[in-house]
Tab-separated table of C-alpha atoms in Angstrom:
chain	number	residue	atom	x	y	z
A	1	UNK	CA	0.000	0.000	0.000
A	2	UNK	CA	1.524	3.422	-1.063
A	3	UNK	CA	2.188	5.339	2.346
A	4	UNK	CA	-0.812	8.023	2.823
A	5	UNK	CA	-1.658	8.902	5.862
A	6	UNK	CA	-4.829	11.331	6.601
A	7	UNK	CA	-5.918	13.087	9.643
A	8	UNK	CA	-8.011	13.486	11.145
A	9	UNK	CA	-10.007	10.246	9.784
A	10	UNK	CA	-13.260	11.607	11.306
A	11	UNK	CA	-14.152	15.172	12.309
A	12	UNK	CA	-17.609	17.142	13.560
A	13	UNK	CA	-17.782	20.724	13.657
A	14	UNK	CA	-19.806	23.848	13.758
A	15	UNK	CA	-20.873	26.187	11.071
A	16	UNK	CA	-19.040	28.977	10.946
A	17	UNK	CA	-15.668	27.370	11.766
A	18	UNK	CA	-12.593	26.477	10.285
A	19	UNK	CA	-11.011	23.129	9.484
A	20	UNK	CA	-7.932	21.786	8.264
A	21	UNK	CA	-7.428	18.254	7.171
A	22	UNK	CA	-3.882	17.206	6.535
A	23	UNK	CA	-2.564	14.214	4.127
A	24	UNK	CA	1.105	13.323	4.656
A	25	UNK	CA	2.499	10.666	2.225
A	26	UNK	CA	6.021	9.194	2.535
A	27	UNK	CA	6.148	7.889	-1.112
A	28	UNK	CA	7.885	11.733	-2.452
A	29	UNK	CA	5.213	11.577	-4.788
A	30	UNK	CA	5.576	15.024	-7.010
A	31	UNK	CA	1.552	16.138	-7.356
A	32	UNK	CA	-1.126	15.749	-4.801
A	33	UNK	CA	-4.708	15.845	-4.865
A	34	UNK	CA	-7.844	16.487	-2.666
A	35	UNK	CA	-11.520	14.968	-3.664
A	36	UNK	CA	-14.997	15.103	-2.139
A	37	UNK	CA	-17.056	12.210	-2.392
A	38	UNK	CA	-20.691	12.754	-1.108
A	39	UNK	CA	-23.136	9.953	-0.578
A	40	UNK	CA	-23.657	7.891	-3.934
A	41	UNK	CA	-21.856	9.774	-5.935
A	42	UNK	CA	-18.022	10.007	-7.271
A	43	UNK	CA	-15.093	11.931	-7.190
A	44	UNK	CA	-14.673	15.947	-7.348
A	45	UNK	CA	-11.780	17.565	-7.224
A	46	UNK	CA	-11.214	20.405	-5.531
A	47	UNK	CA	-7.443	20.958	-5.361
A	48	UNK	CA	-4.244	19.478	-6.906
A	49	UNK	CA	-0.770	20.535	-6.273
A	50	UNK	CA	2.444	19.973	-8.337
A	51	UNK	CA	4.878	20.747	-6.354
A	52	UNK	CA	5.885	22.411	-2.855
A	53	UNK	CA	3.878	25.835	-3.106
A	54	UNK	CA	2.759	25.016	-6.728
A	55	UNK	CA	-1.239	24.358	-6.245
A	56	UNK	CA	-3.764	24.719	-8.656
A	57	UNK	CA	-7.744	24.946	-8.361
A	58	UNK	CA	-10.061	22.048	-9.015
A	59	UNK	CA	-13.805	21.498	-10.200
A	60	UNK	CA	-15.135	22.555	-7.228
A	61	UNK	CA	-12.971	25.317	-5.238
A	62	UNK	CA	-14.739	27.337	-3.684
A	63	UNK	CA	-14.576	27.549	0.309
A	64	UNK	CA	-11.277	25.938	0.515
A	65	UNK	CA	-8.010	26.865	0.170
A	66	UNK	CA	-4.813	24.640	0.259
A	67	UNK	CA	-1.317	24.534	1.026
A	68	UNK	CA	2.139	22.620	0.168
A	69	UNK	CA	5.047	23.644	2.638
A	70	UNK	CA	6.511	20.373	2.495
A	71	UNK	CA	6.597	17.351	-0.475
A	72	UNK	CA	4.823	14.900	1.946
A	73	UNK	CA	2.378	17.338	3.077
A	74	UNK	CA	-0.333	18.389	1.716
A	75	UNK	CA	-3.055	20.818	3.931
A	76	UNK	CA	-7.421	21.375	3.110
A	77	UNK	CA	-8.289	24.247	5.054
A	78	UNK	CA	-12.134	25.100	4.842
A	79	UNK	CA	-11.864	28.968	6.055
A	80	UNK	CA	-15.261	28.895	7.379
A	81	UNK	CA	-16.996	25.287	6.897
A	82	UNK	CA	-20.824	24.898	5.718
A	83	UNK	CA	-22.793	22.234	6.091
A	84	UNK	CA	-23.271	21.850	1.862
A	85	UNK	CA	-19.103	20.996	2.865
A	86	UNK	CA	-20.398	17.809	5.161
A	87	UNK	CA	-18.540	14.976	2.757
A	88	UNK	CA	-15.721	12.443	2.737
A	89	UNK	CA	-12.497	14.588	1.728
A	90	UNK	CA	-10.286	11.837	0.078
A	91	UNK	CA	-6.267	12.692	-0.941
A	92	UNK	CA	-4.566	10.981	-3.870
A	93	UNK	CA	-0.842	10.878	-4.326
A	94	UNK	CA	0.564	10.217	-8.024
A	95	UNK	CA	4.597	10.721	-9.360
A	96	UNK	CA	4.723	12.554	-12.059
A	97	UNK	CA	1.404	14.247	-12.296
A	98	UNK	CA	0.045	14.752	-16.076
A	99	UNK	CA	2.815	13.698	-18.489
A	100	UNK	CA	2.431	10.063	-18.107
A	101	UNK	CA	-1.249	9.379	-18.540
A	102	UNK	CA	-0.863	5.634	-17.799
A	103	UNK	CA	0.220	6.507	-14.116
A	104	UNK	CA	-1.640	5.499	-11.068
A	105	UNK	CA	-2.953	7.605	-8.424
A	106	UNK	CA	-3.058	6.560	-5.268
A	107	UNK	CA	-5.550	7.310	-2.667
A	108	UNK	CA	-5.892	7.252	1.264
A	109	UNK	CA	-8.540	6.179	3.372
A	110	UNK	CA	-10.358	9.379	3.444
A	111	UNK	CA	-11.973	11.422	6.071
A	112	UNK	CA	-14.779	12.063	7.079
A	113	UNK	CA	-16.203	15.121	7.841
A	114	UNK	CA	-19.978	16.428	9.396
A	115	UNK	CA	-20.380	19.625	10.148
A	116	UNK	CA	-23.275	20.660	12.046
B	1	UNK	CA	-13.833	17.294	-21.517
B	2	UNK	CA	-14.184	13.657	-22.343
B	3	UNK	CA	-16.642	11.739	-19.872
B	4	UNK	CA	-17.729	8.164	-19.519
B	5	UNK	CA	-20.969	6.198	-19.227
B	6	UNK	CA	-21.682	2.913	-17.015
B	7	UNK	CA	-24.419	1.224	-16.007
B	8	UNK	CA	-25.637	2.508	-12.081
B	9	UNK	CA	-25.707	-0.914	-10.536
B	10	UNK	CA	-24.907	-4.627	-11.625
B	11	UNK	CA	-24.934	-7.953	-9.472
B	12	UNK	CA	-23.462	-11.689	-9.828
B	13	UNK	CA	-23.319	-14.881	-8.681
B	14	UNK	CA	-20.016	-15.714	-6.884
B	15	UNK	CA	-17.549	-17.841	-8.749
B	16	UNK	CA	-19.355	-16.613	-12.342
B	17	UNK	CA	-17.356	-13.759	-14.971
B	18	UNK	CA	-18.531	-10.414	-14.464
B	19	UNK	CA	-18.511	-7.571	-17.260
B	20	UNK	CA	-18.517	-4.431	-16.669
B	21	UNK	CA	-19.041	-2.090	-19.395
B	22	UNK	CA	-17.852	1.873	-19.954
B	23	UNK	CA	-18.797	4.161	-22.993
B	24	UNK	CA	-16.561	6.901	-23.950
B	25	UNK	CA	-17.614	7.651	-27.421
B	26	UNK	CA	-15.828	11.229	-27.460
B	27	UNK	CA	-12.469	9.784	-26.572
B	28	UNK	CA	-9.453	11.177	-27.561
B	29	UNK	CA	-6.339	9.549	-29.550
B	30	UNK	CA	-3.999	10.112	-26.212
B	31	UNK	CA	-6.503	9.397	-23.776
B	32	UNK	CA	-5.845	6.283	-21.590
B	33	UNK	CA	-8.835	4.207	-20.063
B	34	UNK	CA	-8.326	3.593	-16.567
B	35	UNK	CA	-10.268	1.480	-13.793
B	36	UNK	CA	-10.550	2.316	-10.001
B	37	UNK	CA	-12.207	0.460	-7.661
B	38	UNK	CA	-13.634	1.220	-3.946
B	39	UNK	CA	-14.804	-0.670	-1.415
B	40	UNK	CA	-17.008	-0.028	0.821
B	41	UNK	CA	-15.344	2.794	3.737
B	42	UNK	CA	-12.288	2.381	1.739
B	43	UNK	CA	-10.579	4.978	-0.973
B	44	UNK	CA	-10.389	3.945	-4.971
B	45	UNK	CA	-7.846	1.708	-5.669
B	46	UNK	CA	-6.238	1.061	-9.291
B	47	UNK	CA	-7.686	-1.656	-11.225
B	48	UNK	CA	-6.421	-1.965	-14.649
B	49	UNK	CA	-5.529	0.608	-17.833
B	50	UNK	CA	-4.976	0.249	-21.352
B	51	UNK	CA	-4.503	2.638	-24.768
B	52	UNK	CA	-5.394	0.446	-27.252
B	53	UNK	CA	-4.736	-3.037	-27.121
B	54	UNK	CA	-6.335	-5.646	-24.529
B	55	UNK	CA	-4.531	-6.104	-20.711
B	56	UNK	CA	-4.422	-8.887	-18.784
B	57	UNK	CA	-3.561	-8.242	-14.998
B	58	UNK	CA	-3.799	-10.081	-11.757
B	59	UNK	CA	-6.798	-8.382	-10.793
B	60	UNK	CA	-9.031	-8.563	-13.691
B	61	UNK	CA	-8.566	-7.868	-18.131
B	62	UNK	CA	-9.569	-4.954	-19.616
B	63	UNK	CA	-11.180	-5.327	-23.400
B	64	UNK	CA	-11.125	-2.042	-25.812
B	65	UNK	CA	-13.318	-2.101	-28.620
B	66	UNK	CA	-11.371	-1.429	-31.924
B	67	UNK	CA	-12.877	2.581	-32.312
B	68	UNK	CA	-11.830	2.915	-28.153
B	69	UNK	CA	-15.431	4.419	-28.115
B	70	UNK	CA	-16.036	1.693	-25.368
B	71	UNK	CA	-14.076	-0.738	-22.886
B	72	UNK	CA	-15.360	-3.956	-20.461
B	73	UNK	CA	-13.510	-4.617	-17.318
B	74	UNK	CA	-13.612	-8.123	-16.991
B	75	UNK	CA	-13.449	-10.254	-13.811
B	76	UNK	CA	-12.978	-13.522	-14.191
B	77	UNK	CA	-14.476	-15.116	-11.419
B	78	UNK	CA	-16.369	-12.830	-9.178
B	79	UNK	CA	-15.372	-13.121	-5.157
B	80	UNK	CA	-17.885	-11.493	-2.419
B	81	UNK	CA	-14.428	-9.484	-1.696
B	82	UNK	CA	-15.200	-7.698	-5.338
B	83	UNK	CA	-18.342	-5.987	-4.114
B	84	UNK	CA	-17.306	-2.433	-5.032
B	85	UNK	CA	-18.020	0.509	-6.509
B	86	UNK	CA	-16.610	0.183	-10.195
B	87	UNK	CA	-15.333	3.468	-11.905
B	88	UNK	CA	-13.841	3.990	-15.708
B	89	UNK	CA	-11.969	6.870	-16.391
B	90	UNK	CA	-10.437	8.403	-18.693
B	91	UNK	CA	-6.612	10.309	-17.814
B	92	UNK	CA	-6.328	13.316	-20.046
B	93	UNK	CA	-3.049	14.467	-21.053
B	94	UNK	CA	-2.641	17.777	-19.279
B	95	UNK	CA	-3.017	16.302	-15.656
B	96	UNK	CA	-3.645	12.433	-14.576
B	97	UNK	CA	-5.411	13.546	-11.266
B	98	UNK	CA	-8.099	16.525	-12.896
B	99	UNK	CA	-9.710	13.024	-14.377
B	100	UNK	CA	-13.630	12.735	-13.516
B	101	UNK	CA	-14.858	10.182	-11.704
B	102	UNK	CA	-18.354	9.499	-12.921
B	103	UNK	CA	-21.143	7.980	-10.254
B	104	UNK	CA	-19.989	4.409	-11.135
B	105	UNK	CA	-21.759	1.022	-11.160
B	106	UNK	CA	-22.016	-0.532	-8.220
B	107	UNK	CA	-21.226	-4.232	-8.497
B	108	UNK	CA	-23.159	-7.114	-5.649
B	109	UNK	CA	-21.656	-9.899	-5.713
B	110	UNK	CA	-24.380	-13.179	-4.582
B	111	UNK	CA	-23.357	-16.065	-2.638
């Protein structure tokens, strides 16, 4: 299993508040991603990074922001969480990002997230 | 962007071949076809992917049709351990992880 670790793996908050989850991954896997997955549905991403401090915006953005201080670590703050943002956040790891479109991604275990 | 189509649910008997089926009829020449998988509580795990020509893996084979406007993921002989949520994708060129991920079919799997 490719080494992703997320935290917290379940969380319950208030409106109103802010939230940061936090993926670490000890495979120095170049790009990292974030997803939502809400009940019966698939994956949306929301941010992707390339790099330390290189991050780009997903399919569905708004209300969080991201950021890459380290290569294993890779932070999804929601500045002020809603409860339309009550979902499983899942990270994804992959090597070398978009120029080999046969790679892999992998993903961790996800986390969930409620907020009230 | 290019997007797929699969059925929203499929079930089979344990110990039987299961295929699964994916149109992607706007396809492009570069385009791979991937296959995720997730189990229940888990996240997606690679399956299979092919360009062109027919794989074989340990997990399960992957056939494209000749005009790559559709793929089946075959498994050979379903396990109650392959009740998952079944997702084809397609990985565009600019960046492997802005694929979509469809809804999926869900696959039961029948003692």
């Amino acid at each position: 299993d490719a080494g992703i670790t997320q935290s917290p793996r379940h969380k319950v908050t208030e409106t109103g508040t802010p939230v940061t989850l936090r993926c670490h991954q000890t495979e120095n896997h170049r790009y990292m991603y974030w997803y939502r997955q809400d009940p019966g549905h698939g994956l949306r991403l929301i941010h992707y990074s390339y790099g330390v401090k290189d991050t780009d915006k997903g399919e569905v953005s708004d209300g969080y922001s991201v950021s890459r201080s380290k290569t294993e670590d890779f932070l999804l703050t929601l500045e002020s969480a809603t409860s339309s943002q009550t979902s499983v956040y899942f990270c994804a790891i992959s090597e070398r990002g978009g120029m080999a479109t046969n790679e892999k991604l992998f993903f961790g275990s996800g986390t969930q997230l409620s907020v009230l | 962007d290019a997007k797929t189509t699969q059925p929203n649910s499929m079930e089979s008997n344990e110990e039987e071949p299961v295929h699964l089926p994916c149109n992607h009829s706007t396809i492009s020449g570069t385009d791979y076809i991937h296959w995720y998988r997730q189990l229940p509580s888990q996240g997606p795990e690679y399956v299979i992917h092919g360009l062109t020509s027919n794989v074989n893996n340990r997990m399960a084979s992957l056939a494209i049709a000749e005009d790559r406007k559709s793929s089946t993921l075959i498994l050979h002989r379903a396990t109650l351990r392959d009740a998952a949520v079944y997702y084809c994708i397609l990985r565009e060129g600019t960046n492997a992880g802005k694929s979509t991920f469809g809804d999926g079919t869900t696959l039961t799997v029948k003692p």
